[in-house]
XYZ file of C-alpha atoms in Angstrom:
241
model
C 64.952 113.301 179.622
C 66.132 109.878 178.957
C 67.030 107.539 181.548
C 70.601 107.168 182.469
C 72.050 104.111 181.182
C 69.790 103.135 178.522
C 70.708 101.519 175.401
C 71.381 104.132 172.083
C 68.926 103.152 169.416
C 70.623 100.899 166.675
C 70.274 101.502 162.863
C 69.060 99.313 160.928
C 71.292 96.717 158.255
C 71.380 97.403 154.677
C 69.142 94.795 152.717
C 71.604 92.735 150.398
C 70.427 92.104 146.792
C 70.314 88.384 146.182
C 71.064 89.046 142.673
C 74.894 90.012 142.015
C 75.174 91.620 139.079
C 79.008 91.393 138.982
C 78.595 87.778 139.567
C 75.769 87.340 136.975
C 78.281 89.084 134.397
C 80.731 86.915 135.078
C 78.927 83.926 134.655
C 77.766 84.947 131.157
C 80.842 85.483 130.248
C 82.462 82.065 130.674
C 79.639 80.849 129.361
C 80.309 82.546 126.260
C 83.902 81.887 126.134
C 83.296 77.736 126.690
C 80.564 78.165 123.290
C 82.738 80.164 121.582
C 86.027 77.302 122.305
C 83.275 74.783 121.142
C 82.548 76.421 117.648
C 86.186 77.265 117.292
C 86.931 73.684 117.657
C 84.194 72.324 115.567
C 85.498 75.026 112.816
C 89.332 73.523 113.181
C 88.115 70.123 112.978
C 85.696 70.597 109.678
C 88.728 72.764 108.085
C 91.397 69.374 108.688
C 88.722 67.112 107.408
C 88.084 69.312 104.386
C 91.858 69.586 103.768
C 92.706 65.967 104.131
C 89.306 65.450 101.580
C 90.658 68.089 99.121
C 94.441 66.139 99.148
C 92.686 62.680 98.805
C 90.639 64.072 95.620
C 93.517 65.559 94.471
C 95.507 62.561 94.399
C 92.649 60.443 93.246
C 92.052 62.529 90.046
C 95.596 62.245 89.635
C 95.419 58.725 89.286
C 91.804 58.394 87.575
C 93.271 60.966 84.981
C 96.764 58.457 84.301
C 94.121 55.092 83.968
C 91.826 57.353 81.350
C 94.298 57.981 79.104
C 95.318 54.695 79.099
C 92.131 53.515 78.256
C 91.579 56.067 75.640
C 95.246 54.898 74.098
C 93.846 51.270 74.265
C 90.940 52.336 72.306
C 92.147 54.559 69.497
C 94.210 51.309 68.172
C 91.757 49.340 68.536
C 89.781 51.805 65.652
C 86.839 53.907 68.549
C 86.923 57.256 66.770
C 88.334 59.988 68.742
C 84.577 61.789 69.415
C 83.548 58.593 71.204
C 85.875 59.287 73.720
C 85.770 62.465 74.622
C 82.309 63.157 77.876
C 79.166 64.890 76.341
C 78.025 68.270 77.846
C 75.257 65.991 79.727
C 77.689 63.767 81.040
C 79.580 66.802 82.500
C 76.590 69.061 83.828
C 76.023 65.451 86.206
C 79.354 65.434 86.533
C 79.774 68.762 88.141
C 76.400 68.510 89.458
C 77.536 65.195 91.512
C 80.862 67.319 92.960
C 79.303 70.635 93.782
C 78.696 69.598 97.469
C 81.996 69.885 98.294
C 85.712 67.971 98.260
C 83.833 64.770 100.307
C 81.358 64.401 97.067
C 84.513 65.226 94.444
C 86.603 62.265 96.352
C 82.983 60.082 96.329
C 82.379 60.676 92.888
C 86.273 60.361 91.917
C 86.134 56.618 93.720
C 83.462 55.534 91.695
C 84.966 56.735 88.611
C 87.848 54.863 89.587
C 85.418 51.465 90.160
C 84.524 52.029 86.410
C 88.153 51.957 84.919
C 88.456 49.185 86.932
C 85.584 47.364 85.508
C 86.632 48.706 82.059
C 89.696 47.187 82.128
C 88.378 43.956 82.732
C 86.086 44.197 79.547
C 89.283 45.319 77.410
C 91.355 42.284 78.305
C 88.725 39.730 78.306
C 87.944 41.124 74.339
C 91.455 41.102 73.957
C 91.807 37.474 75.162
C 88.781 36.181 73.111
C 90.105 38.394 70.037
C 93.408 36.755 70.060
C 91.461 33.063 71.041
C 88.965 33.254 68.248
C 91.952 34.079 65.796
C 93.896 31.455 66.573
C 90.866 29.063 66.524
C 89.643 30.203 63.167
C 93.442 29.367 61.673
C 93.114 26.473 63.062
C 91.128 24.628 60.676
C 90.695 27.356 57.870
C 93.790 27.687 55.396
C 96.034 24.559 56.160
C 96.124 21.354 55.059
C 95.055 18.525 56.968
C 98.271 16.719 56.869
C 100.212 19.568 57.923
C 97.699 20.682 61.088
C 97.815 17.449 62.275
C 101.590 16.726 62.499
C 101.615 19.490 64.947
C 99.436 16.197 67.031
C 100.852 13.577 66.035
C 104.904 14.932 65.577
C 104.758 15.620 69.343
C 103.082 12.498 70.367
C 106.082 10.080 67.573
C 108.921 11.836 69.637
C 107.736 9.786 72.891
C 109.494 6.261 71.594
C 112.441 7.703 70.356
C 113.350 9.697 73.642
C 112.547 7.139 75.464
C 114.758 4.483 73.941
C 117.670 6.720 74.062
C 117.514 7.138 77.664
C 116.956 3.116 78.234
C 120.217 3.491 76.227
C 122.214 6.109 78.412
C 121.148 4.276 81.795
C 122.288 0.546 80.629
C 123.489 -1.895 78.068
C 122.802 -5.278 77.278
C 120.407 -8.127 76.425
C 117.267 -5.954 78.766
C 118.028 -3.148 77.593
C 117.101 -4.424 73.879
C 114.503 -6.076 74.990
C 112.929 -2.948 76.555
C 113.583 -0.769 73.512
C 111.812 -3.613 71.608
C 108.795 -3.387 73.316
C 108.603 -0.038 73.662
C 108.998 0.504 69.773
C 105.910 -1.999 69.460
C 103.697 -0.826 71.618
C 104.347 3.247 72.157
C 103.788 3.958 68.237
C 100.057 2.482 69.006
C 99.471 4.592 72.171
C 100.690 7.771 70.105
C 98.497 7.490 67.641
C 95.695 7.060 69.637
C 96.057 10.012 71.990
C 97.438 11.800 68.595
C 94.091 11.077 67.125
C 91.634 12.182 70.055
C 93.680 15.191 70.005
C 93.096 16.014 66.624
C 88.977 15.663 67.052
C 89.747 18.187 70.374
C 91.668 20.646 69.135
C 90.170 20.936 65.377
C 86.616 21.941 64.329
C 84.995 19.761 62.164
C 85.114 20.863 58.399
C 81.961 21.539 56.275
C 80.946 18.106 56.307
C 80.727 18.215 59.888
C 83.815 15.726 60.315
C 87.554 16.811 61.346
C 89.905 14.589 58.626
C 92.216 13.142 61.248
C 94.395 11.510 58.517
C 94.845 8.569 60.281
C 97.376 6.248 57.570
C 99.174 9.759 57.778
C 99.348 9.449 61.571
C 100.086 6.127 61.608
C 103.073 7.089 59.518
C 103.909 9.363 61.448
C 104.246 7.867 64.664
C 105.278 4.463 63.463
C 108.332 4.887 61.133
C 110.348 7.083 63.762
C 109.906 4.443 66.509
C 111.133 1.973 63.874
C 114.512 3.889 63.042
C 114.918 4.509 66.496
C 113.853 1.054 67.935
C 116.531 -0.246 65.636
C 119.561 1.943 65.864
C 118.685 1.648 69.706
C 118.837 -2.590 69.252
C 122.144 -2.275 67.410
C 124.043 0.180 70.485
C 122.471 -1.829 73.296
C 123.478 -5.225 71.772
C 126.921 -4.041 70.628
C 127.538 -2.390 74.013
């Protein structure tokens, strides 16, 4: 018989399992959901950039396509048959080969093409330049006369006197004035001829004796007998005014 007033027995606590597995579940599960955001953002991100890459190619072959044709109308008059013009299949297997990485690679490969019309077009106006240049240098001195190629020198150079004297006329009158006119019919005719003459050996190639005729009693001619009608008819209005 137990004693009176002793203690009841006492049971025993459940052990608690330091593993929750409600807790471990839900901890996989955000983890999941915070990879998952990650590759949905990386996705979203890669799709904008390939969008934005596909309108930029678009708008570059646009404009690679409009400096081409260009070119190729630049070409055709100048007499390139139209077979030269148009890409061999090698050239467009490394074409296609150079683009198949994606819309980044098309817009790389588009840019350089775009480099290369640029550089093109600098080749077809510098020929064009040099064509026109070398025709006009080859007329020079092949198929006119001497005379005649060199008053386009020395003309220019006999107007100097002349419009000179008539504005010594329009800004005075008198004894000065004459005496200005004078001088400058004396001495300007020289100095035209002179410059008329280097210009002559400057702008002419020499002929087949290795010598540019400069015509020189033509030049003198030239310069000297309209300073002498205008040196006088300049003497008479100055005196008489």
């Amino acid at each position: 018989m137990t004693g009176v007033g002793s203690a009841p027995p006492q049971r025993a606590a459940p052990e608690q399992n330091p593993s929750d597995p409600v807790a471990a579940a839900w901890t996989e599960y955000l983890a999941a959901a915070r990879q998952l955001d990650g590759i949905r953002r990386g996705a979203a991100t890669a799709a904008g950039a390939q969008a934005r890459s596909v309108q930029d190619a678009r708008e570059e072959l646009t404009a690679v396509r409009a400096r081409l044709a260009a070119q190729q109308s630049r070409l055709r008059e100048r007499g390139v048959p139209a077979m030269a013009l148009v890409p061999s299949p090698p050239e467009v297997t490394a074409a296609a080969r150079s683009m198949a990485a994606g819309p980044a690679a098309a817009l790389t490969a588009l840019r350089a093409a775009g480099e290369c019309a640029d550089t093109a077009d600098g080749v077809l106006d510098a020929r064009g330049w040099a064509t026109v240049a070398g025709l006009w240098r080859a007329s020079r001195s092949e198929g006119w006369p001497a005379r005649l190629r060199n008053l386009l020198v020395y003309g220019p150079m006999a107007l100097v006197t002349p419009v000179l004297q008539i504005v010594l006329v329009l800004t005075g009158s008198g004894a000065r004035i004459a005496l200005a006119a004078v001088l400058l019919g004396l001495l300007l005719p020289a100095v035209a001829f002179t410059v008329g003459r280097a210009g002559v050996g400057r702008l002419f190639r020499p002929g087949p004796a290795g010598r540019t005729d400069r015509t020189p009693r033509f030049g003198l001619l030239v310069c000297g007998v309209p300073a002498a009608l205008s040196t006088a008819g300049t003497l008479v209005v100055a005196l008489a005014g």
